CSV table of C-alpha atoms and ligand atoms in Angstrom, one decimal:
chain,number,residue,atom,x,y,z
Z,1,UNK,CA,0.2,48.0,-22.8
Z,2,UNK,CA,-1.5,48.5,-26.2
Z,3,UNK,CA,-3.4,45.3,-27.5
Z,4,UNK,CA,-1.8,45.5,-30.9
Z,5,UNK,CA,-3.7,42.7,-32.8
Z,6,UNK,CA,-7.4,43.3,-31.5
Z,7,UNK,CA,-8.9,42.8,-34.8
Z,8,UNK,CA,-7.2,39.4,-35.7
Z,9,UNK,CA,-6.8,37.7,-32.2
Z,10,UNK,CA,-10.5,36.5,-32.4
Z,11,UNK,CA,-10.6,35.6,-36.1
Z,12,UNK,CA,-10.5,31.9,-35.6
Z,13,UNK,CA,-10.3,31.5,-39.5
Z,14,UNK,CA,-7.7,33.9,-40.0
Z,15,UNK,CA,-5.6,32.6,-37.0
Z,16,UNK,CA,-5.7,29.0,-37.9
Z,17,UNK,CA,-4.5,29.9,-41.6
Z,18,UNK,CA,-1.8,32.1,-40.1
Z,19,UNK,CA,-0.6,29.3,-37.5
Z,20,UNK,CA,-0.1,26.5,-40.4
Z,21,UNK,CA,2.2,29.0,-42.2
Z,22,UNK,CA,3.9,29.9,-39.0
Z,23,UNK,CA,4.8,26.4,-38.0
Z,24,UNK,CA,6.2,25.7,-41.5
Z,25,UNK,CA,8.2,29.0,-41.4
Z,26,UNK,CA,9.6,28.2,-38.1
Z,27,UNK,CA,10.8,24.6,-39.2
Z,28,UNK,CA,12.2,26.3,-42.4
Z,29,UNK,CA,13.9,28.8,-40.7
Z,30,UNK,CA,15.4,26.5,-38.1
Z,31,UNK,CA,13.6,27.3,-34.8
Z,32,UNK,CA,14.0,23.8,-33.8
Z,33,UNK,CA,14.5,21.7,-30.7
Z,34,UNK,CA,14.7,17.9,-30.2
Z,35,UNK,CA,11.7,16.1,-28.7
Z,36,UNK,CA,10.9,15.1,-25.4
Z,37,UNK,CA,10.6,11.5,-26.5
Z,38,UNK,CA,13.8,11.3,-28.2
Z,39,UNK,CA,16.1,13.9,-26.8
Z,40,UNK,CA,19.3,12.2,-28.2
Z,41,UNK,CA,18.1,12.3,-31.8
Z,42,UNK,CA,18.6,14.9,-34.5
Z,43,UNK,CA,16.5,13.1,-37.1
Z,44,UNK,CA,13.2,13.4,-35.2
Z,45,UNK,CA,12.7,17.2,-34.3
Z,46,UNK,CA,10.2,19.6,-34.0
Z,47,UNK,CA,9.9,23.3,-33.9
Z,48,UNK,CA,10.6,25.1,-30.6
Z,49,UNK,CA,7.4,26.8,-29.1
Z,50,UNK,CA,6.6,30.2,-30.1
Z,51,UNK,CA,3.9,33.0,-30.2
Z,52,UNK,CA,1.7,33.0,-33.2
Z,53,UNK,CA,1.8,37.0,-33.0
Z,54,UNK,CA,4.7,39.2,-31.9
Z,55,UNK,CA,3.9,40.9,-28.5
Z,56,UNK,CA,3.8,44.6,-28.1
Z,57,UNK,CA,6.7,46.0,-26.3
Z,58,UNK,CA,6.8,49.7,-25.1
Z,59,UNK,CA,9.6,51.3,-27.3
Z,60,UNK,CA,11.0,53.5,-24.4
Z,61,UNK,CA,11.6,50.5,-22.3
Z,62,UNK,CA,13.0,48.5,-24.9
Z,63,UNK,CA,15.5,51.2,-25.6
Z,64,UNK,CA,16.2,51.6,-21.8
Z,65,UNK,CA,17.2,48.1,-21.7
Z,66,UNK,CA,19.5,48.1,-24.5
Z,67,UNK,CA,21.0,51.7,-23.1
Z,68,UNK,CA,22.0,49.9,-19.7
Z,69,UNK,CA,23.4,46.6,-21.1
Z,70,UNK,CA,26.9,47.9,-21.1
Z,71,UNK,CA,26.6,49.1,-17.6
Z,72,UNK,CA,25.6,45.8,-16.3
Z,73,UNK,CA,28.5,44.2,-18.2
Z,74,UNK,CA,30.7,46.5,-16.3
Z,75,UNK,CA,29.1,45.8,-13.1
Z,76,UNK,CA,29.2,42.0,-13.2
Z,77,UNK,CA,32.8,42.0,-14.7
Z,78,UNK,CA,33.7,44.5,-11.6
Z,79,UNK,CA,31.9,42.2,-9.1
Z,80,UNK,CA,33.9,39.2,-10.6
Z,81,UNK,CA,37.1,41.0,-9.5
Z,82,UNK,CA,36.2,42.0,-6.0
Z,83,UNK,CA,36.7,38.9,-3.7
Z,84,UNK,CA,35.9,41.3,-0.5
Z,85,UNK,CA,32.4,41.9,-2.0
Z,86,UNK,CA,31.6,38.2,-3.0
Z,87,UNK,CA,33.1,37.0,0.0
Z,88,UNK,CA,31.0,39.3,2.5
Z,89,UNK,CA,27.9,39.1,0.1
Z,90,UNK,CA,28.0,35.3,0.0
Z,91,UNK,CA,28.9,34.6,3.5
Z,92,UNK,CA,25.5,33.9,5.0
Z,93,UNK,CA,24.2,32.0,2.0
Z,94,UNK,CA,27.2,29.5,1.9
Z,95,UNK,CA,26.4,28.6,5.4
Z,96,UNK,CA,23.2,27.0,4.3
Z,97,UNK,CA,23.1,26.6,0.6
Z,98,UNK,CA,25.6,23.6,-0.3
Z,99,UNK,CA,25.6,24.3,-4.1
Z,100,UNK,CA,26.8,28.0,-3.5
Z,101,UNK,CA,29.2,26.8,-1.1
Z,102,UNK,CA,31.0,24.4,-3.3
Z,103,UNK,CA,31.5,27.0,-6.0
Z,104,UNK,CA,32.6,29.2,-3.7
Z,105,UNK,CA,35.3,26.8,-2.4
Z,106,UNK,CA,36.6,26.3,-5.8
Z,107,UNK,CA,36.4,30.0,-6.4
Z,108,UNK,CA,38.8,30.4,-3.3
Z,109,UNK,CA,40.9,27.7,-4.5
Z,110,UNK,CA,41.8,29.1,-7.8
Z,111,UNK,CA,42.6,32.5,-6.1
Z,112,UNK,CA,44.9,30.9,-3.7
Z,113,UNK,CA,46.7,29.1,-6.3
Z,114,UNK,CA,46.9,32.3,-8.4
Z,115,UNK,CA,44.8,32.7,-11.6
Z,116,UNK,CA,46.4,31.2,-14.8
Z,117,UNK,CA,43.6,32.7,-16.9
Z,118,UNK,CA,44.5,36.2,-18.2
Z,119,UNK,CA,41.5,36.7,-20.9
Z,120,UNK,CA,38.0,37.0,-19.5
Z,121,UNK,CA,34.9,36.5,-21.4
Z,122,UNK,CA,31.4,37.4,-20.1
Z,123,UNK,CA,28.0,36.4,-21.9
Z,124,UNK,CA,25.0,37.3,-20.1
Z,125,UNK,CA,21.6,38.1,-20.4
Z,126,UNK,CA,19.6,40.7,-18.4
Z,127,UNK,CA,15.9,39.6,-18.0
Z,128,UNK,CA,13.0,42.1,-17.6
Z,129,UNK,CA,9.5,42.5,-17.2
Z,130,UNK,CA,7.3,45.6,-17.7
Z,131,UNK,CA,5.6,46.6,-14.5
Z,132,UNK,CA,2.3,47.9,-14.9
Z,133,UNK,CA,1.6,50.7,-12.3
Z,134,UNK,CA,-1.6,51.9,-10.8
Z,135,UNK,CA,-1.9,54.7,-13.4
Z,136,UNK,CA,-1.3,52.2,-16.4
Z,137,UNK,CA,2.1,53.3,-16.9
Z,138,UNK,CA,4.8,50.6,-17.6
Z,139,UNK,CA,8.2,50.4,-16.0
Z,140,UNK,CA,11.3,48.2,-16.9
Z,141,UNK,CA,12.0,46.0,-14.0
Z,142,UNK,CA,15.0,43.4,-13.9
Z,143,UNK,CA,14.0,39.9,-13.0
Z,144,UNK,CA,17.6,38.9,-12.9
Z,145,UNK,CA,20.8,38.7,-14.8
Z,146,UNK,CA,21.8,35.2,-16.0
Z,147,UNK,CA,25.8,35.2,-16.1
Z,148,UNK,CA,26.0,31.4,-16.9
Z,149,UNK,CA,24.5,29.4,-19.8
Z,150,UNK,CA,22.4,32.1,-21.0
Z,151,UNK,CA,20.3,30.4,-23.7
Z,152,UNK,CA,18.2,31.0,-26.7
Z,153,UNK,CA,20.7,33.5,-28.5
Z,154,UNK,CA,20.6,31.3,-31.4
Z,155,UNK,CA,16.9,30.4,-31.9
Z,156,UNK,CA,15.8,33.8,-31.5
Z,157,UNK,CA,18.0,35.0,-34.2
Z,158,UNK,CA,15.4,33.3,-36.5
Z,159,UNK,CA,12.0,33.9,-35.0
Z,160,UNK,CA,11.8,37.7,-36.3
Z,161,UNK,CA,11.5,36.3,-40.2
Z,162,UNK,CA,8.9,33.9,-39.0
Z,163,UNK,CA,6.7,36.7,-37.2
Z,164,UNK,CA,7.1,39.1,-40.3
Z,165,UNK,CA,5.5,36.2,-42.5
Z,166,UNK,CA,2.9,35.9,-40.1
Z,167,UNK,CA,1.9,39.6,-40.2
Z,168,UNK,CA,1.8,39.5,-43.8
Z,169,UNK,CA,-0.4,36.6,-44.0
Z,170,UNK,CA,-2.7,38.5,-41.5
Z,171,UNK,CA,-2.8,41.5,-43.8
Z,172,UNK,CA,-0.4,43.7,-41.8
Z,173,UNK,CA,2.4,44.2,-44.3
Z,174,UNK,CA,3.2,47.6,-42.7
Z,175,UNK,CA,3.7,46.2,-39.2
Z,176,UNK,CA,5.8,43.6,-40.7
Z,177,UNK,CA,8.4,45.8,-42.0
Z,178,UNK,CA,8.6,47.3,-38.6
Z,179,UNK,CA,9.9,43.9,-36.8
Z,180,UNK,CA,13.5,44.8,-36.0
Z,181,UNK,CA,16.4,42.4,-37.2
Z,182,UNK,CA,18.0,40.5,-34.2
Z,183,UNK,CA,21.0,38.2,-34.2
Z,184,UNK,CA,22.3,37.5,-30.6
Z,185,UNK,CA,24.0,34.4,-32.1
Z,186,UNK,CA,26.6,36.6,-34.2
Z,187,UNK,CA,27.2,38.9,-31.3
Z,188,UNK,CA,28.0,36.1,-28.8
Z,189,UNK,CA,30.2,34.3,-31.4
Z,190,UNK,CA,32.1,37.7,-32.0
Z,191,UNK,CA,32.9,37.7,-28.1
Z,192,UNK,CA,33.9,34.0,-28.3
Z,193,UNK,CA,36.1,34.8,-31.4
Z,194,UNK,CA,37.6,37.8,-29.5
Z,195,UNK,CA,38.4,35.6,-26.6
Z,196,UNK,CA,39.8,33.0,-28.6
Z,197,UNK,CA,42.2,35.4,-30.6
Z,198,UNK,CA,43.5,36.8,-27.4
Z,199,UNK,CA,44.1,33.5,-25.8
Z,200,UNK,CA,46.7,33.4,-28.9
Z,201,UNK,CA,46.9,29.8,-30.1
Z,202,UNK,CA,45.9,29.1,-33.7
Z,203,UNK,CA,45.3,25.2,-33.0
Z,204,UNK,CA,43.3,25.7,-29.8
Z,205,UNK,CA,39.6,24.9,-30.0
Z,206,UNK,CA,36.4,26.5,-28.5
Z,207,UNK,CA,34.9,23.9,-26.3
Z,208,UNK,CA,31.0,24.1,-25.6
Z,209,UNK,CA,30.7,22.5,-22.2
Z,210,UNK,CA,27.4,20.7,-23.0
Z,211,UNK,CA,24.4,18.8,-21.0
Z,212,UNK,CA,24.1,14.9,-21.0
Z,213,UNK,CA,20.7,15.6,-22.6
Z,214,UNK,CA,20.9,18.0,-25.5
Z,215,UNK,CA,17.4,19.1,-26.4
Z,216,UNK,CA,18.1,22.5,-27.3
Z,217,UNK,CA,21.2,21.7,-29.5
Z,218,UNK,CA,20.1,23.7,-32.2
Z,219,UNK,CA,20.4,26.9,-30.2
Z,220,UNK,CA,24.1,26.3,-29.6
Z,221,UNK,CA,24.7,25.2,-33.3
Z,222,UNK,CA,23.7,28.8,-34.3
Z,223,UNK,CA,26.7,30.0,-32.3
Z,224,UNK,CA,28.9,27.2,-33.3
Z,225,UNK,CA,28.4,27.7,-37.0
Z,226,UNK,CA,29.0,31.3,-36.7
Z,227,UNK,CA,32.5,30.2,-35.1
Z,228,UNK,CA,33.1,27.8,-37.7
Z,229,UNK,CA,32.4,30.6,-40.4
Z,230,UNK,CA,35.5,32.3,-38.7
Z,231,UNK,CA,37.6,29.2,-39.4
Z,232,UNK,CA,37.7,28.5,-35.3
Z,233,UNK,CA,37.4,24.8,-34.5
Z,234,UNK,CA,34.5,24.0,-32.0
Z,235,UNK,CA,34.3,20.9,-29.9
Z,236,UNK,CA,31.4,19.6,-27.7
Z,237,UNK,CA,32.2,17.9,-24.5
Z,238,UNK,CA,30.7,17.1,-21.1
Z,239,UNK,CA,32.0,17.5,-17.6
Z,240,UNK,CA,32.4,13.5,-17.9
Z,241,UNK,CA,34.6,13.6,-21.0
Z,242,UNK,CA,36.6,16.6,-19.2
Z,243,UNK,CA,37.1,14.2,-16.1
Z,244,UNK,CA,37.9,11.4,-18.2
Z,245,UNK,CA,40.4,12.8,-20.9
Z,246,UNK,CA,41.3,16.3,-19.5
Z,247,UNK,CA,44.6,17.6,-18.2
Z,248,UNK,CA,46.8,20.7,-17.6
Z,249,UNK,CA,50.5,21.0,-18.7
Z,250,UNK,CA,52.8,22.7,-16.7
Z,251,UNK,CA,51.8,26.1,-17.5
Z,252,UNK,CA,48.1,25.1,-16.9
Z,253,UNK,CA,46.9,25.0,-20.5
Z,254,UNK,CA,43.9,22.7,-20.8
Z,255,UNK,CA,44.1,19.8,-22.9
Z,256,UNK,CA,40.8,17.6,-23.6
Z,257,UNK,CA,41.2,14.6,-25.6
Z,258,UNK,CA,44.5,15.6,-27.0
Z,259,UNK,CA,43.4,19.1,-28.1
Z,260,UNK,CA,44.3,22.4,-26.5
Z,261,UNK,CA,41.3,24.3,-25.4
Z,262,UNK,CA,41.3,28.2,-25.6
Z,263,UNK,CA,37.7,29.0,-24.5
Z,264,UNK,CA,35.3,26.8,-22.3
Z,265,UNK,CA,31.6,28.2,-23.1
Z,266,UNK,CA,29.5,26.6,-20.3
Z,267,UNK,CA,25.9,25.5,-21.6
Z,268,UNK,CA,25.8,23.4,-18.4
Z,269,UNK,CA,27.1,23.5,-15.0
Z,270,UNK,CA,24.5,25.8,-13.2
Z,271,UNK,CA,22.3,23.2,-11.3
Z,272,UNK,CA,23.4,21.1,-8.3
Z,273,UNK,CA,21.9,17.9,-10.0
Z,274,UNK,CA,24.8,17.7,-12.6
Z,275,UNK,CA,27.7,17.6,-10.3
Z,276,UNK,CA,28.6,14.3,-8.7
Z,277,UNK,CA,32.3,14.1,-7.3
Z,278,UNK,CA,33.9,13.6,-10.6
Z,279,UNK,CA,32.1,16.3,-12.3
Z,280,UNK,CA,33.3,18.8,-9.4
Z,281,UNK,CA,36.7,17.4,-10.2
Z,282,UNK,CA,36.2,18.4,-13.9
Z,283,UNK,CA,35.0,21.8,-12.9
Z,284,UNK,CA,37.9,22.6,-10.8
Z,285,UNK,CA,40.2,21.4,-13.5
Z,286,UNK,CA,38.6,23.8,-15.7
Z,287,UNK,CA,38.8,26.8,-13.5
Z,288,UNK,CA,42.5,26.1,-12.5
Z,289,UNK,CA,43.3,26.1,-16.3
Z,290,UNK,CA,44.5,28.9,-18.5
Z,291,UNK,CA,41.7,28.5,-20.9
Z,292,UNK,CA,39.2,31.3,-21.0
Z,293,UNK,CA,36.0,30.3,-18.8
Z,294,UNK,CA,32.8,31.9,-19.9
Z,295,UNK,CA,31.9,32.5,-17.3
Z,296,UNK,CA,34.9,32.0,-15.1
Z,297,UNK,CA,33.5,30.9,-11.5
Z,298,UNK,CA,33.7,34.4,-9.9
Z,299,UNK,CA,31.4,35.6,-12.5
Z,300,UNK,CA,29.1,32.7,-11.9
Z,301,UNK,CA,28.8,33.5,-8.2
Z,302,UNK,CA,28.3,37.4,-9.3
Z,303,UNK,CA,24.9,36.1,-10.7
Z,304,UNK,CA,23.5,34.8,-8.0
Z,305,UNK,CA,20.1,35.9,-6.4
Z,306,UNK,CA,22.0,36.8,-3.2
Z,307,UNK,CA,24.4,39.1,-5.2
Z,308,UNK,CA,21.5,40.8,-7.1
Z,309,UNK,CA,19.7,41.4,-3.9
Z,310,UNK,CA,22.6,43.0,-2.2
Z,311,UNK,CA,23.1,45.3,-5.2
Z,312,UNK,CA,19.6,46.9,-4.5
Z,313,UNK,CA,21.0,48.2,-0.9
Z,314,UNK,CA,21.6,51.8,-0.9
Z,315,UNK,CA,25.2,52.6,-1.5
Z,316,UNK,CA,26.4,49.2,-2.9
Z,317,UNK,CA,26.4,50.3,-6.6
Z,318,UNK,CA,27.8,53.4,-5.9
Z,319,UNK,CA,30.9,51.6,-3.9
Z,320,UNK,CA,31.3,49.0,-6.6
Z,321,UNK,CA,31.3,51.7,-9.6
Z,322,UNK,CA,32.7,54.7,-8.1
Z,323,UNK,CA,33.8,56.4,-11.2
Z,324,UNK,CA,30.5,55.7,-13.0
Z,325,UNK,CA,27.7,57.6,-11.3
Z,326,UNK,CA,25.4,57.7,-14.8
Z,327,UNK,CA,25.9,53.8,-15.0
Z,328,UNK,CA,24.9,53.5,-11.3
Z,329,UNK,CA,21.7,55.8,-12.2
Z,330,UNK,CA,20.7,53.7,-15.0
Z,331,UNK,CA,21.1,50.3,-13.6
Z,332,UNK,CA,19.3,51.3,-10.4
Z,333,UNK,CA,16.6,52.6,-12.3
Z,334,UNK,CA,15.8,48.9,-13.5
Z,335,UNK,CA,15.6,47.5,-9.9
Z,336,UNK,CA,12.6,46.0,-8.3
Z,337,UNK,CA,12.3,45.8,-4.4
Z,338,UNK,CA,14.8,43.0,-3.4
Z,339,UNK,CA,15.1,42.1,0.4
Z,340,UNK,CA,17.5,40.1,2.3
Z,341,UNK,CA,16.1,37.3,4.8
Z,342,UNK,CA,19.6,37.3,6.6
Z,343,UNK,CA,19.0,36.6,10.3
Z,344,UNK,CA,18.2,39.8,12.3
Z,345,UNK,CA,15.7,42.6,12.6
Z,346,UNK,CA,15.6,43.5,9.1
Z,347,UNK,CA,15.0,39.8,7.7
Z,348,UNK,CA,12.6,39.4,10.6
Z,349,UNK,CA,10.3,42.3,9.4
Z,350,UNK,CA,10.4,41.7,5.8
Z,351,UNK,CA,9.7,37.7,6.4
Z,352,UNK,CA,6.6,38.8,8.7
Z,353,UNK,CA,5.4,41.2,5.9
Z,354,UNK,CA,5.7,38.6,3.2
Z,355,UNK,CA,3.8,35.8,5.3
Z,356,UNK,CA,1.0,38.5,5.9
Z,357,UNK,CA,0.6,39.4,2.2
Z,358,UNK,CA,2.4,36.7,0.0
Z,359,UNK,CA,1.0,38.1,-3.4
Z,360,UNK,CA,3.3,41.0,-3.3
Z,361,UNK,CA,6.3,39.0,-3.3
Z,362,UNK,CA,8.5,36.3,-4.9
Z,363,UNK,CA,10.4,33.9,-2.8
Z,364,UNK,CA,13.9,33.0,-4.5
Z,365,UNK,CA,16.4,30.2,-3.7
Z,366,UNK,CA,19.9,30.4,-5.0
Z,367,UNK,CA,18.9,28.4,-8.1
Z,368,UNK,CA,18.9,28.8,-12.1
Z,369,UNK,CA,16.8,27.3,-14.5
Z,370,UNK,CA,13.4,28.1,-13.8
Z,371,UNK,CA,10.6,26.5,-11.5
Z,372,UNK,CA,12.5,27.1,-8.2
Z,373,UNK,CA,10.9,30.1,-7.0
Z,374,UNK,CA,7.7,30.3,-4.8
Z,375,UNK,CA,4.6,32.2,-5.2
Z,376,UNK,CA,1.3,33.0,-3.1
Z,377,UNK,CA,0.2,30.3,-0.7
Z,378,UNK,CA,3.1,28.3,-1.3
Z,379,UNK,CA,5.6,30.9,-0.3
Z,380,UNK,CA,3.5,31.9,2.7
Z,381,UNK,CA,3.7,28.1,3.9
Z,382,UNK,CA,7.5,27.8,3.1
Z,383,UNK,CA,8.3,31.2,4.9
Z,384,UNK,CA,6.2,30.3,7.9
Z,385,UNK,CA,8.3,26.9,8.4
Z,386,UNK,CA,11.6,28.5,8.0
Z,387,UNK,CA,11.4,32.0,9.3
Z,388,UNK,CA,13.1,31.1,12.6
Z,389,UNK,CA,15.6,29.0,11.2
Z,390,UNK,CA,19.1,29.8,9.3
Z,391,UNK,CA,17.7,28.2,6.4
Z,392,UNK,CA,15.8,31.3,5.3
Z,393,UNK,CA,19.0,33.1,4.4
Z,394,UNK,CA,19.4,30.7,1.5
Z,395,UNK,CA,16.4,32.6,0.0
Z,396,UNK,CA,15.8,36.2,-1.0
Z,397,UNK,CA,12.5,38.0,-1.3
Z,398,UNK,CA,11.6,40.1,-4.3
Z,399,UNK,CA,8.7,42.4,-5.4
Z,400,UNK,CA,6.5,40.7,-7.6
Z,401,UNK,CA,6.1,42.4,-10.9
Z,402,UNK,CA,2.8,42.6,-12.5
Z,403,UNK,CA,2.9,43.2,-16.2
Z,404,UNK,CA,-0.3,44.0,-18.2
Z,405,UNK,CA,-1.3,40.7,-19.8
Z,406,UNK,CA,-2.2,40.6,-23.7
Z,407,UNK,CA,-4.2,38.0,-25.8
Z,408,UNK,CA,-1.8,35.6,-27.8
Z,409,UNK,CA,-1.5,32.2,-29.3
Z,410,UNK,CA,1.3,29.8,-27.9
Z,411,UNK,CA,2.2,27.5,-30.7
Z,412,UNK,CA,3.5,24.3,-29.3
Z,413,UNK,CA,3.8,20.8,-31.1
Z,414,UNK,CA,0.9,18.5,-30.1
Z,415,UNK,CA,-1.0,21.2,-28.5
Z,416,UNK,CA,-4.5,22.7,-29.4
Z,417,UNK,CA,-4.6,26.2,-30.8
Z,418,UNK,CA,-6.1,28.5,-28.4
Z,419,UNK,CA,-6.1,32.0,-27.2
Z,420,UNK,CA,-4.2,32.5,-23.9
Z,421,UNK,CA,-3.7,35.7,-21.7
Z,422,UNK,CA,-0.1,36.1,-21.8
Z,423,UNK,CA,3.0,38.3,-20.2
Z,424,UNK,CA,6.4,38.7,-21.9
Z,425,UNK,CA,10.0,38.8,-20.6
Z,426,UNK,CA,12.4,40.8,-22.5
Z,427,UNK,CA,16.0,39.8,-21.9
Z,428,UNK,CA,19.2,41.7,-23.6
Z,429,UNK,CA,22.3,39.7,-24.2
Z,430,UNK,CA,25.6,41.3,-23.4
Z,431,UNK,CA,29.0,40.3,-24.1
Z,432,UNK,CA,32.4,41.6,-23.1
Z,433,UNK,CA,36.0,40.6,-23.1
Z,434,UNK,CA,38.5,41.8,-20.6
Z,435,UNK,CA,42.4,41.3,-21.1
Z,436,UNK,CA,44.0,41.6,-17.6
Z,437,UNK,CA,42.6,44.9,-16.3
Z,438,UNK,CA,41.3,46.3,-19.5
Z,439,UNK,CA,37.8,45.8,-21.1
Z,440,UNK,CA,38.3,45.4,-24.8
Z,441,UNK,CA,35.0,44.7,-25.8
Z,442,UNK,CA,31.8,45.6,-24.3
Z,443,UNK,CA,28.4,45.4,-26.2
Z,444,UNK,CA,24.7,44.7,-26.1
Z,445,UNK,CA,24.4,41.7,-28.7
Z,446,UNK,CA,20.7,41.2,-29.3
Z,447,UNK,CA,17.6,40.5,-27.5
Z,448,UNK,CA,15.2,37.5,-26.7
Z,449,UNK,CA,11.5,37.9,-26.0
Z,450,UNK,CA,9.8,35.2,-24.0
Z,451,UNK,CA,6.1,35.0,-23.5
Z,452,UNK,CA,3.8,32.8,-21.3
Z,453,UNK,CA,0.3,32.2,-20.2
Z,454,UNK,CA,-0.4,34.1,-17.3
Z,455,UNK,CA,-1.4,31.1,-15.2
Z,456,UNK,CA,2.2,29.9,-14.9
Z,457,UNK,CA,4.0,32.1,-12.2
Z,458,UNK,CA,7.3,30.8,-13.2
Z,459,UNK,CA,9.5,29.1,-15.8
Z,460,UNK,CA,11.3,29.7,-19.2
Z,461,UNK,CA,11.2,28.1,-22.5
Z,462,UNK,CA,13.6,25.1,-21.4
Z,463,UNK,CA,11.2,24.5,-18.7
Z,464,UNK,CA,8.3,24.3,-20.9
Z,465,UNK,CA,6.3,27.2,-19.8
Z,466,UNK,CA,7.6,30.0,-22.0
Z,467,UNK,CA,7.7,30.4,-25.6
Z,468,UNK,CA,9.8,32.2,-28.1
Z,469,UNK,CA,8.5,35.6,-29.3
Z,470,UNK,CA,9.5,38.8,-31.3
Z,471,UNK,CA,9.1,42.3,-29.8
Z,472,UNK,CA,6.7,44.5,-31.8
Z,473,UNK,CA,7.5,48.2,-30.7
Z,474,UNK,CA,4.7,50.6,-29.8
C,501,LIG,P1,15.7,31.6,-12.9
C,501,LIG,O1,17.1,31.6,-12.4
C,501,LIG,O2,15.2,30.2,-12.2
C,501,LIG,O3,15.5,31.7,-14.1
C,501,LIG,P2,14.3,33.8,-12.5
C,501,LIG,O4,14.3,34.7,-11.4
C,501,LIG,O5,14.6,34.3,-13.8
C,501,LIG,O6,14.8,32.6,-11.8
C,501,LIG,O7,12.6,33.5,-12.1
C,501,LIG,C1,12.1,32.6,-13.0
C,501,LIG,C2,10.7,33.2,-13.7
C,501,LIG,O8,9.7,33.5,-12.5
C,501,LIG,C3,10.9,34.5,-14.5
C,501,LIG,O9,11.4,34.1,-15.7
C,501,LIG,C4,9.6,35.0,-14.3
C,501,LIG,O10,8.9,34.6,-15.2
C,501,LIG,C5,9.2,34.8,-12.9
C,501,LIG,N1,9.5,35.8,-11.9
C,501,LIG,C6,10.8,35.8,-11.3
C,501,LIG,N2,10.9,37.0,-10.5
C,501,LIG,C7,9.8,37.7,-10.5
C,501,LIG,C8,9.2,38.9,-9.9
C,501,LIG,N3,9.8,39.7,-9.3
C,501,LIG,N4,7.9,39.0,-10.5
C,501,LIG,C9,7.2,38.4,-11.4
C,501,LIG,N5,7.5,37.3,-11.9
C,501,LIG,C10,8.8,36.8,-11.5
C,502,LIG,MG1,15.4,33.5,-15.2
């Protein structure tokens, strides 16, 4: 990929001046996070980490990622309604992975009871890297699709303005004008508002289901404020609040603290650590309810790494979307190599290949949130240890994507200003609403570019590794 800012990236004085402007602009624009030291306070905050310079992104790949987003929305929504597929695909995983098994049990339980929910809302983010081929051309490769709690749609709505200013300070006025506007917060709120409206009760609220520690609250506030501006009431509750003050009426309407809830928007609930017995009970109560869950538990399961791996098997997409051959082709074109570690010959073979050549692969458990994948020597060691045990089926293997690095500065509070070799990951937000069997809304809602230094194999912004960025199309 073109090194876009070669002339300024090594100019220490210019960089220092631009960084000072950038940090103040980020604070003014509301690119904010609570601090690690005072994670419950909003009166001591700092800027969320971001790059000094926008990163070059090949225009054709950017457009390809947008063009396939509605297909991914359709695919995830279709999978969420296909019990047979989810059952078959996750059968081996739930034997060894307790967390997925527990989610799956709730899924089966609500199906057996019969769904009270009739309106469905999906908010996802499909993440990609630009894989650099031997001939130097880059290809769009999906890393994963996040079907629950996909974050940074709020803060990223504010980063383009910051980068526009930085480019002007660096004398790049024409380039500044080319940075695209981007407002995922508005797009996500549009979907939530549509689901709220179809639920059909003026007095019902939208409930953000949030973490105990809410460092990223400002990102969520961006979406909340969009809803308030449409005169939709928003409340923030934790699983514990639902356990203590939540109930269903005879027609399974959900009430929390006496308020009827139309939409439950999960920004929590994707890691096992948050679930004690009471929180599992709260989750079950939410899933049994008539409220629109974003996502419902089936859609959360559709976002597992195991499902992703099975989708890459020849014929699977065709079976799931038989009437959409063009969508299938667009989706498949973004897939990297993905491999099952299920017991049997196929799994034995790929496990041996990965042990012999670990740098070609990433080993992924069924976890979200960054920092869980294994690479290189560690991959080899773990795989060596579990290769003959059923435990290996809780993982999948994926080809490692190798993007072309570029130089940039990662601006982080309390960190020195230094140049880093960086790679970027592009996410496209998708939003859709289904009423009964009909998709009444299906859109791409904006993008997120995250950039990290190449010394970190894994991890996102919340994990403290990647930082917010803005694409500069080349
Ligand atoms: P999580 O659900 O924890 O976010 P991801 O699959 O998104 O898991 O992986 C986390 C991070 O690891 C990604 O943001 C990316 O930086 C890196 N990563 C994941 N898969 C690959 C891959 N196939 N090649 C290179 N890097 C990868
Ligand atoms: Mg991820």
